[in-house]
Short mmCIF file of C-alpha atoms and ligand atoms in Angstrom, two decimals:
data_model
loop_
_atom_site.label_atom_id
_atom_site.label_comp_id
_atom_site.label_asym_id
_atom_site.label_seq_id
_atom_site.Cartn_x
_atom_site.Cartn_y
_atom_site.Cartn_z
CA MET A 29 -68.17 124.48 34.54
CA TYR A 30 -65.94 123.35 32.51
CA ASN A 31 -66.35 121.64 29.06
CA ALA A 32 -64.64 118.81 27.55
CA ALA A 33 -65.01 117.25 24.59
CA ILE A 34 -63.93 113.39 23.50
CA ILE A 35 -62.06 112.38 20.25
CA GLY A 36 -62.87 109.05 19.54
CA PHE A 37 -66.19 108.38 20.89
CA GLY A 38 -65.21 103.63 20.63
CA GLY A 39 -64.98 101.38 24.07
CA MET A 40 -62.40 104.24 26.44
CA GLY A 41 -64.25 107.49 24.79
CA LYS A 42 -68.00 105.87 25.74
CA TRP A 43 -66.31 104.73 29.64
CA HIS A 44 -64.56 108.01 29.94
CA TYR A 45 -67.68 109.93 29.34
CA ASN A 46 -70.14 107.37 31.65
CA ALA A 47 -67.33 107.89 33.86
CA ILE A 48 -67.58 112.19 33.94
CA THR A 49 -71.38 112.30 32.99
CA LYS A 50 -72.47 110.37 36.73
CA GLN A 51 -69.34 111.32 38.86
CA ILE A 52 -67.92 114.49 37.98
CA ASP A 53 -69.41 117.94 39.16
CA GLY A 54 -67.51 120.53 37.54
CA LEU A 55 -66.94 118.96 34.50
CA LYS A 56 -68.96 117.66 31.59
CA VAL A 57 -69.23 116.08 27.75
CA THR A 58 -71.21 118.28 25.22
CA GLY A 59 -69.50 116.97 21.95
CA ILE A 60 -67.51 114.79 20.49
CA TYR A 61 -65.57 113.79 17.03
CA ASP A 62 -65.62 110.75 15.46
CA ILE A 63 -64.16 109.47 11.98
CA ARG A 64 -66.82 106.40 11.92
CA GLU A 65 -70.41 106.40 11.60
CA GLU A 66 -72.07 104.42 14.02
CA ALA A 67 -70.38 106.14 16.23
CA ARG A 68 -71.71 109.45 15.04
CA LYS A 69 -74.73 108.36 15.74
CA GLU A 70 -74.82 106.65 19.49
CA ALA A 71 -72.94 110.35 20.16
CA LEU A 72 -76.29 111.53 19.25
CA LYS A 73 -78.45 109.51 21.77
CA TYR A 74 -76.63 111.71 24.65
CA ALA A 75 -77.20 114.47 22.31
CA LEU A 76 -73.49 115.80 22.38
CA HIS A 77 -72.44 118.20 19.81
CA ILE A 78 -70.98 116.64 17.21
CA TYR A 79 -68.37 117.98 15.31
CA LYS A 80 -67.60 117.33 11.49
CA GLU A 81 -63.76 118.30 11.73
CA PRO A 82 -61.28 118.06 14.46
CA GLN A 83 -60.45 122.59 13.22
CA GLU A 84 -63.78 123.44 14.38
CA LEU A 85 -63.95 121.15 17.87
CA PHE A 86 -60.07 122.91 18.57
CA SER A 87 -61.49 126.26 17.85
CA ASP A 88 -64.70 126.08 20.22
CA ARG A 89 -64.20 128.28 22.78
CA THR A 90 -66.65 126.77 24.75
CA ILE A 91 -64.33 123.58 25.20
CA ASP A 92 -62.02 124.16 27.95
CA LEU A 93 -60.83 119.48 27.55
CA VAL A 94 -59.59 117.31 25.00
CA ILE A 95 -60.08 114.29 25.91
CA ILE A 96 -58.44 111.66 23.31
CA ALA A 97 -59.56 108.41 22.85
CA THR A 98 -58.78 107.13 19.23
CA PRO A 99 -56.04 104.03 18.57
CA ASN A 100 -52.29 105.23 19.53
CA ASP A 101 -51.27 105.87 15.78
CA SER A 102 -53.60 108.82 16.10
CA HIS A 103 -52.78 110.51 19.56
CA LYS A 104 -49.65 112.76 18.93
CA ASP A 105 -51.27 115.21 15.61
CA TYR A 106 -54.31 115.54 18.07
CA ILE A 107 -52.44 116.95 21.22
CA LEU A 108 -50.10 118.99 19.15
CA GLN A 109 -53.31 120.50 18.02
CA ALA A 110 -55.42 120.42 20.75
CA LEU A 111 -52.26 122.20 22.56
CA GLU A 112 -52.10 124.71 20.18
CA ALA A 113 -55.41 125.78 20.47
CA GLY A 114 -54.48 126.30 23.90
CA LYS A 115 -57.00 123.12 25.32
CA HIS A 116 -55.76 121.23 28.44
CA VAL A 117 -55.39 117.89 27.04
CA VAL A 118 -56.35 113.97 28.47
CA CYS A 119 -54.32 111.28 26.36
CA GLU A 120 -55.26 107.54 26.63
CA LYS A 121 -52.55 105.68 26.98
CA PRO A 122 -49.67 105.02 25.15
CA VAL A 123 -49.41 108.97 24.59
CA VAL A 124 -47.57 108.03 21.48
CA LEU A 125 -44.68 105.55 19.91
CA ASN A 126 -41.80 106.00 20.71
CA ALA A 127 -39.71 108.59 22.93
CA SER A 128 -39.00 111.90 20.19
CA ASP A 129 -42.61 111.44 19.38
CA LEU A 130 -43.35 112.66 23.59
CA VAL A 131 -40.75 115.02 23.59
CA GLU A 132 -41.57 116.48 20.98
CA ILE A 133 -45.15 117.07 22.64
CA MET A 134 -43.62 118.09 25.71
CA GLU A 135 -41.78 120.57 24.16
CA ALA A 136 -45.79 122.00 22.58
CA GLU A 137 -46.94 121.64 26.35
CA LYS A 138 -44.67 124.04 27.32
CA ARG A 139 -45.52 126.52 24.97
CA SER A 140 -48.56 126.16 25.79
CA GLN A 141 -51.82 127.63 28.49
CA GLY A 142 -53.08 124.03 28.42
CA LEU A 143 -52.14 121.10 30.35
CA PHE A 144 -51.52 117.96 28.95
CA THR A 145 -51.69 114.08 30.88
CA ILE A 146 -51.88 110.66 30.18
CA HIS A 147 -55.09 108.38 31.87
CA GLN A 148 -52.42 106.49 32.90
CA ASN A 149 -55.28 104.69 35.46
CA ARG A 150 -54.53 101.17 36.43
CA ARG A 151 -52.48 103.34 39.60
CA TRP A 152 -55.23 103.49 40.71
CA ASP A 153 -56.04 99.25 40.24
CA LYS A 154 -57.09 98.29 43.72
CA ASP A 155 -55.12 95.17 43.04
CA PHE A 156 -51.87 97.14 42.37
CA GLN A 157 -52.51 99.86 45.19
CA THR A 158 -53.16 96.01 47.66
CA VAL A 159 -49.33 95.39 46.61
CA LYS A 160 -48.09 99.25 47.10
CA THR A 161 -49.14 99.07 50.72
CA ILE A 162 -47.49 95.50 51.46
CA LEU A 163 -44.47 97.49 50.33
CA GLU A 164 -45.08 101.15 51.58
CA THR A 165 -45.72 98.91 55.06
CA GLY A 166 -43.01 96.81 55.03
CA THR A 167 -45.17 93.41 56.16
CA ILE A 168 -42.81 91.61 54.15
CA GLY A 169 -39.58 92.78 54.32
CA GLN A 170 -36.87 94.26 51.44
CA PRO A 171 -38.53 93.55 48.73
CA TYR A 172 -36.42 92.05 45.57
CA PHE A 173 -38.39 89.49 43.27
CA ILE A 174 -42.31 91.13 42.18
CA GLU A 175 -43.63 89.81 39.06
CA SER A 176 -46.82 91.22 37.58
CA ARG A 177 -48.95 88.93 35.05
CA VAL A 178 -51.99 89.75 33.37
CA ASN A 179 -53.05 86.11 31.79
CA GLY A 180 -55.58 86.22 29.34
CA SER A 181 -56.14 83.23 26.80
CA SER A 182 -58.45 86.32 23.67
CA VAL A 183 -56.42 84.50 21.40
CA PHE A 184 -56.68 87.35 18.82
CA LEU A 185 -56.40 91.06 19.18
CA HIS A 186 -59.27 92.97 18.37
CA GLY A 187 -59.74 95.69 16.32
CA TRP A 188 -56.67 98.05 15.16
CA ARG A 189 -54.26 95.65 17.98
CA ASP A 190 -53.51 93.49 15.69
CA TYR A 191 -51.98 96.64 13.08
CA LYS A 192 -48.39 97.71 13.46
CA ILE A 193 -49.56 100.97 11.50
CA ASN A 194 -51.73 101.94 14.41
CA GLY A 195 -49.44 101.37 17.46
CA GLY A 196 -50.68 97.87 17.98
CA GLY A 197 -50.02 94.58 19.88
CA MET A 198 -49.54 94.14 24.27
CA LEU A 199 -46.10 95.32 24.81
CA TYR A 200 -47.82 98.79 23.74
CA ASP A 201 -51.17 97.89 25.22
CA TRP A 202 -50.84 96.42 28.71
CA GLY A 203 -46.72 96.81 28.39
CA VAL A 204 -47.39 100.91 29.30
CA HIS A 205 -49.28 99.40 32.39
CA LEU A 206 -47.61 97.47 33.88
CA ILE A 207 -43.71 99.49 33.30
CA ASP A 208 -45.95 102.33 34.82
CA GLN A 209 -46.73 100.61 37.93
CA ALA A 210 -43.34 99.31 38.62
CA LEU A 211 -41.81 102.49 38.47
CA LEU A 212 -44.21 103.64 40.36
CA LEU A 213 -43.32 100.69 42.56
CA ASN A 214 -39.20 101.27 43.16
CA SER A 215 -37.96 105.00 43.00
CA GLY A 216 -34.25 104.30 41.99
CA LYS A 217 -33.14 104.06 38.13
CA VAL A 218 -34.36 100.89 35.99
CA THR A 219 -30.77 99.14 34.96
CA SER A 220 -31.22 97.38 32.85
CA VAL A 221 -34.27 95.77 30.16
CA THR A 222 -34.77 92.00 28.87
CA ALA A 223 -37.80 91.29 26.42
CA HIS A 224 -39.02 88.30 25.30
CA LEU A 225 -42.08 89.89 22.52
CA PHE A 226 -43.79 87.46 21.16
CA ASN A 227 -46.29 86.59 17.89
CA VAL A 228 -48.30 83.72 18.66
CA HIS A 229 -51.54 84.44 16.49
CA ALA A 230 -50.87 87.58 15.47
CA GLN A 231 -49.05 88.42 12.19
CA GLU A 232 -47.63 91.90 13.13
CA VAL A 233 -47.67 92.92 16.18
CA ASP A 234 -46.29 91.43 20.37
CA ASP A 235 -49.67 89.43 20.78
CA ASN A 236 -47.63 87.92 24.65
CA VAL A 237 -45.09 89.72 26.59
CA LYS A 238 -42.54 88.89 28.64
CA VAL A 239 -39.96 91.55 30.28
CA LEU A 240 -37.61 91.83 32.99
CA LEU A 241 -36.74 95.25 35.07
CA SER A 242 -34.08 95.22 36.79
CA PHE A 243 -33.45 98.49 39.11
CA GLU A 244 -29.94 99.63 40.84
CA ASP A 245 -31.38 98.75 44.15
CA GLY A 246 -30.80 95.06 43.69
CA LEU A 247 -35.40 94.91 42.57
CA SER A 248 -36.36 92.87 39.72
CA MET A 249 -39.31 92.91 38.07
CA LEU A 250 -41.10 90.64 35.36
CA VAL A 251 -43.82 92.00 34.02
CA GLU A 252 -45.60 89.59 31.99
CA ILE A 253 -48.80 89.41 29.15
CA ALA A 254 -50.80 85.98 27.81
CA THR A 255 -53.31 86.75 25.22
CA ASN A 256 -52.81 82.88 25.16
CA CYS A 257 -52.41 80.96 28.52
CA PHE A 258 -55.19 78.74 28.94
CA ILE A 259 -53.63 78.60 33.28
CA PRO A 260 -53.56 81.75 34.85
CA LEU A 261 -50.80 82.45 37.26
CA PRO A 262 -51.25 85.03 40.20
CA ARG A 263 -51.61 88.99 38.98
CA TRP A 264 -49.26 89.63 41.36
CA HIS A 265 -46.30 87.57 43.77
CA VAL A 266 -44.27 89.44 45.32
CA SER A 267 -41.24 87.97 47.39
CA GLY A 268 -39.60 89.96 50.04
CA ALA A 269 -36.86 88.77 52.02
CA ASP A 270 -39.13 88.16 55.24
CA GLY A 271 -41.88 86.31 53.04
CA THR A 272 -44.54 86.26 49.86
CA ALA A 273 -47.00 87.70 49.46
CA ILE A 274 -49.79 87.10 46.01
CA VAL A 275 -52.89 88.91 44.77
CA GLU A 276 -54.55 86.12 42.67
CA ASN A 277 -56.60 88.69 40.50
CA TRP A 278 -58.37 91.81 40.51
CA GLU A 279 -60.99 90.62 43.09
CA CYS A 280 -58.53 90.59 45.60
CA GLU A 281 -58.34 87.56 46.53
CA GLY A 282 -54.40 85.84 48.57
CA LYS A 283 -52.70 86.62 51.18
CA ILE A 284 -49.21 87.46 52.56
CA VAL A 285 -47.04 83.99 54.15
CA GLN A 286 -44.77 85.85 56.75
CA LEU A 287 -42.19 84.50 58.47
CA ALA A 288 -43.12 83.70 62.01
CA ASP A 289 -39.84 86.24 63.48
CA ARG A 290 -36.57 86.59 62.45
CA LYS A 291 -35.31 83.68 64.90
CA ALA A 292 -37.16 81.44 62.66
CA LEU A 293 -35.56 82.38 59.38
CA LYS A 294 -33.12 79.37 60.26
CA TRP A 295 -34.65 75.78 62.15
CA ASP A 296 -33.21 72.15 62.47
CA ASN A 297 -34.36 70.74 59.08
CA ASP A 298 -33.14 67.22 58.69
CA ILE A 299 -33.31 65.37 55.88
CA VAL A 300 -36.89 64.94 54.28
CA TYR A 301 -37.66 61.64 51.37
CA THR A 302 -40.08 63.02 48.91
CA ALA A 303 -42.07 61.32 45.97
CA ALA A 304 -38.84 62.99 44.49
CA GLY A 305 -36.11 62.04 45.98
CA PRO A 306 -34.01 63.32 49.97
CA THR A 307 -33.84 67.61 50.06
CA ARG A 308 -32.91 68.84 53.04
CA THR A 309 -33.59 72.88 51.38
CA MET A 310 -36.97 72.10 49.57
CA ALA A 311 -37.81 70.37 53.05
CA PRO A 312 -40.74 71.98 54.20
CA ARG A 313 -41.30 74.68 56.76
CA PRO A 314 -42.65 73.89 60.31
CA VAL A 315 -46.14 75.84 60.33
CA ASN A 316 -45.23 77.43 63.10
CA THR A 317 -42.37 79.66 61.16
CA THR A 318 -44.67 80.91 59.52
CA VAL A 319 -48.09 83.32 59.85
CA GLN A 320 -50.65 83.59 57.35
CA LYS A 321 -51.64 87.19 56.71
CA PRO A 322 -54.56 88.25 54.55
CA LEU A 323 -54.54 90.78 52.34
CA PRO A 324 -53.81 94.81 53.59
CA GLU A 325 -57.86 96.25 52.67
CA ILE A 326 -58.22 98.75 50.50
CA LYS A 327 -60.66 100.90 50.10
CA ASP A 328 -61.27 104.28 47.30
CA ALA A 329 -60.77 108.00 47.73
CA HIS A 330 -64.32 108.11 49.52
CA GLY A 331 -62.97 104.93 51.86
CA ASN A 332 -66.34 103.36 49.65
CA GLU A 333 -65.77 99.75 48.15
CA TYR A 334 -63.66 99.92 44.44
CA HIS A 335 -66.00 100.16 41.09
CA GLN A 336 -65.47 101.01 37.62
CA PHE A 337 -65.04 103.75 38.33
CA SER A 338 -63.26 104.26 40.95
CA SER A 339 -59.65 105.42 39.34
CA ALA A 340 -61.78 108.22 37.15
CA ASP A 341 -62.60 110.08 40.87
CA ILE A 342 -59.90 110.84 40.77
CA PHE A 343 -58.14 111.02 37.67
CA TYR A 344 -60.47 113.55 37.00
CA HIS A 345 -60.92 115.43 40.41
CA ASN A 346 -57.23 116.13 40.50
CA LEU A 347 -57.13 117.56 36.70
CA LEU A 348 -59.68 119.79 38.25
CA LYS A 349 -58.43 121.03 41.03
CA ALA A 350 -54.76 121.42 38.57
CA MET A 351 -57.01 123.37 35.55
CA ASP A 352 -57.71 125.59 38.74
CA GLY A 353 -54.73 125.67 40.02
CA ARG A 354 -54.47 123.68 43.03
CA ALA A 355 -52.52 120.92 42.60
CA GLU A 356 -49.74 119.77 40.55
CA LEU A 357 -50.89 116.74 38.31
CA LEU A 358 -50.93 113.20 39.06
CA VAL A 359 -49.48 111.81 36.08
CA THR A 360 -47.13 113.71 34.18
CA SER A 361 -45.38 113.12 30.49
CA GLN A 362 -41.90 113.05 32.31
CA GLU A 363 -43.26 109.64 34.23
CA ALA A 364 -44.38 109.02 30.82
CA LEU A 365 -41.49 109.94 28.94
CA ARG A 366 -39.51 107.06 30.91
CA VAL A 367 -42.36 104.20 30.44
CA MET A 368 -42.42 104.42 26.84
CA LYS A 369 -37.70 104.82 26.75
CA ILE A 370 -38.17 101.47 28.90
CA ILE A 371 -40.56 100.08 25.79
CA GLU A 372 -38.02 101.26 23.31
CA LEU A 373 -35.34 99.01 25.27
CA ALA A 374 -37.95 95.80 25.14
CA PHE A 375 -38.70 96.15 21.28
CA GLN A 376 -34.78 96.67 20.58
CA SER A 377 -33.94 94.28 23.71
CA SER A 378 -36.31 91.30 21.97
CA ALA A 379 -34.77 92.15 18.93
CA GLU A 380 -31.86 91.79 19.10
CA LYS A 381 -32.08 88.63 21.63
CA ARG A 382 -30.01 90.86 24.17
CA GLY A 383 -30.64 92.32 27.74
CA LEU A 384 -29.75 95.86 27.31
CA VAL A 385 -28.40 97.86 29.93
CA CYS A 386 -28.95 101.35 30.64
CA SER A 387 -30.05 104.45 33.42
CA ILE A 388 -33.58 105.18 32.69
P1 NAD B 30 -61.62 101.62 20.06
O1 NAD B 30 -61.80 101.23 18.24
O2 NAD B 30 -62.91 101.17 20.39
O3 NAD B 30 -62.36 103.29 19.69
C1 NAD B 30 -61.79 103.75 18.66
C2 NAD B 30 -62.67 105.43 18.58
O4 NAD B 30 -61.75 105.91 17.87
C3 NAD B 30 -63.85 104.78 17.81
O5 NAD B 30 -65.23 105.18 17.30
C4 NAD B 30 -63.13 104.88 15.65
O6 NAD B 30 -64.43 105.11 15.14
C5 NAD B 30 -62.11 106.61 16.43
N1 NAD B 30 -61.63 106.81 15.01
C6 NAD B 30 -60.05 105.68 14.81
N2 NAD B 30 -59.17 107.01 14.16
C7 NAD B 30 -59.61 107.93 14.06
C8 NAD B 30 -59.33 109.35 13.84
N3 NAD B 30 -58.20 109.17 12.85
N4 NAD B 30 -60.24 110.73 14.42
C9 NAD B 30 -61.36 109.92 15.13
N5 NAD B 30 -61.18 109.12 15.74
C10 NAD B 30 -61.24 107.86 15.57
O7 NAD B 30 -60.57 102.01 20.18
P2 NAD B 30 -60.49 101.83 22.43
O8 NAD B 30 -60.05 100.06 22.80
O9 NAD B 30 -61.12 102.77 22.94
O10 NAD B 30 -58.81 102.59 22.51
C11 NAD B 30 -58.94 104.00 22.39
C12 NAD B 30 -57.09 104.01 23.19
O11 NAD B 30 -57.93 104.20 24.53
C13 NAD B 30 -56.42 103.48 22.53
O12 NAD B 30 -55.23 104.21 22.65
C14 NAD B 30 -56.65 101.84 23.93
O13 NAD B 30 -54.95 101.52 24.10
C15 NAD B 30 -57.26 103.04 25.11
N6 NAD B 30 -57.26 102.47 26.16
C16 NAD B 30 -56.80 102.51 27.70
C17 NAD B 30 -57.61 102.15 28.01
C18 NAD B 30 -57.42 102.14 30.24
O14 NAD B 30 -57.82 101.76 31.05
N7 NAD B 30 -56.32 102.87 29.89
C19 NAD B 30 -58.78 100.72 27.88
C20 NAD B 30 -58.97 100.68 27.22
C21 NAD B 30 -58.42 101.45 24.98
#
């Protein structure tokens, strides 16, 4: 049995506690450190040990794993201290706020006995796995444009997410997930980044984000995060040479429409008179030239329906195996570094109001 301690027992700290306690045999959360009294009181209800100082936690020999779930600006120091104490470390995303801080952590990772990983749990979201499966099976042919969106209308950012000093803003918060997913859909390099960041209501940070990524094989991906969208667009819209897929939402409603066969690429279309006047190119396609299919069925690691801790099951079981030397980590700092470099370019692109060429 391995023991874990959580730093930051707020929304996500409690999620880790619940996920581990409910379903991860071989790992037990035994203590927490939090600067807030309410959080400490809550942890007492679960009979957890409350560390008075971070140092007390890092020098506790009974702790094997440190889970960091504090606001984004405080991750770096805790990671460095935990690695230097020889602990294994899980840090919430975004791991840090710039690439050079992550490189510093990667140096510490090399010196440490401990493993270091980042909680990029949205790699195992059902909607993402659905799109990944569609692309891997070639159902809609060669993809050339993928739109990935999360559209909310909360308008205001919650708590520390509203402040620059804490690493707030939506590019760090959701951008880090959607860009991580984008990089998993295409194995090639990112060759340009163009970003438009808005602060529609937030004073200091971006609250609405649009990032366009180009990949070396010709694929482009649009990543959008909205907190001010009252008519949401689909979670995913995927354009392939032989069809289109839509994943409407996290529940994975949606469909695939593909060409009936390659011969159906062309048909004898005549000019059509629409409410907006005549058109040939935009004339509706005869229904018998396409086939509509349901989205592929995605199950969790045990072949069951997805639930809110499905990702934790995969993430923590992999980590435990890696701690035993029986597996490679599924989420590496090297991967997080690519995402962080793209985020840096997105900030720069938006500030300079131009697209930036790169090779990441
Ligand atoms: P939160 O505000 O709900 O919780 C943060 C906790 O950290 C609070 O209890 C606070 O008192 C404590 N804290 C603040 N500063 C601290 C410090 N210096 N030392 C110790 N404790 C401190 O925030 P949250 O929504 O749980 O976010 C925490 C982290 O989790 C962030 O990095 C966020 O990006 C990430 N997160 C990840 C996901 C995901 O799906 N992976 C979802 C939400 C949040």
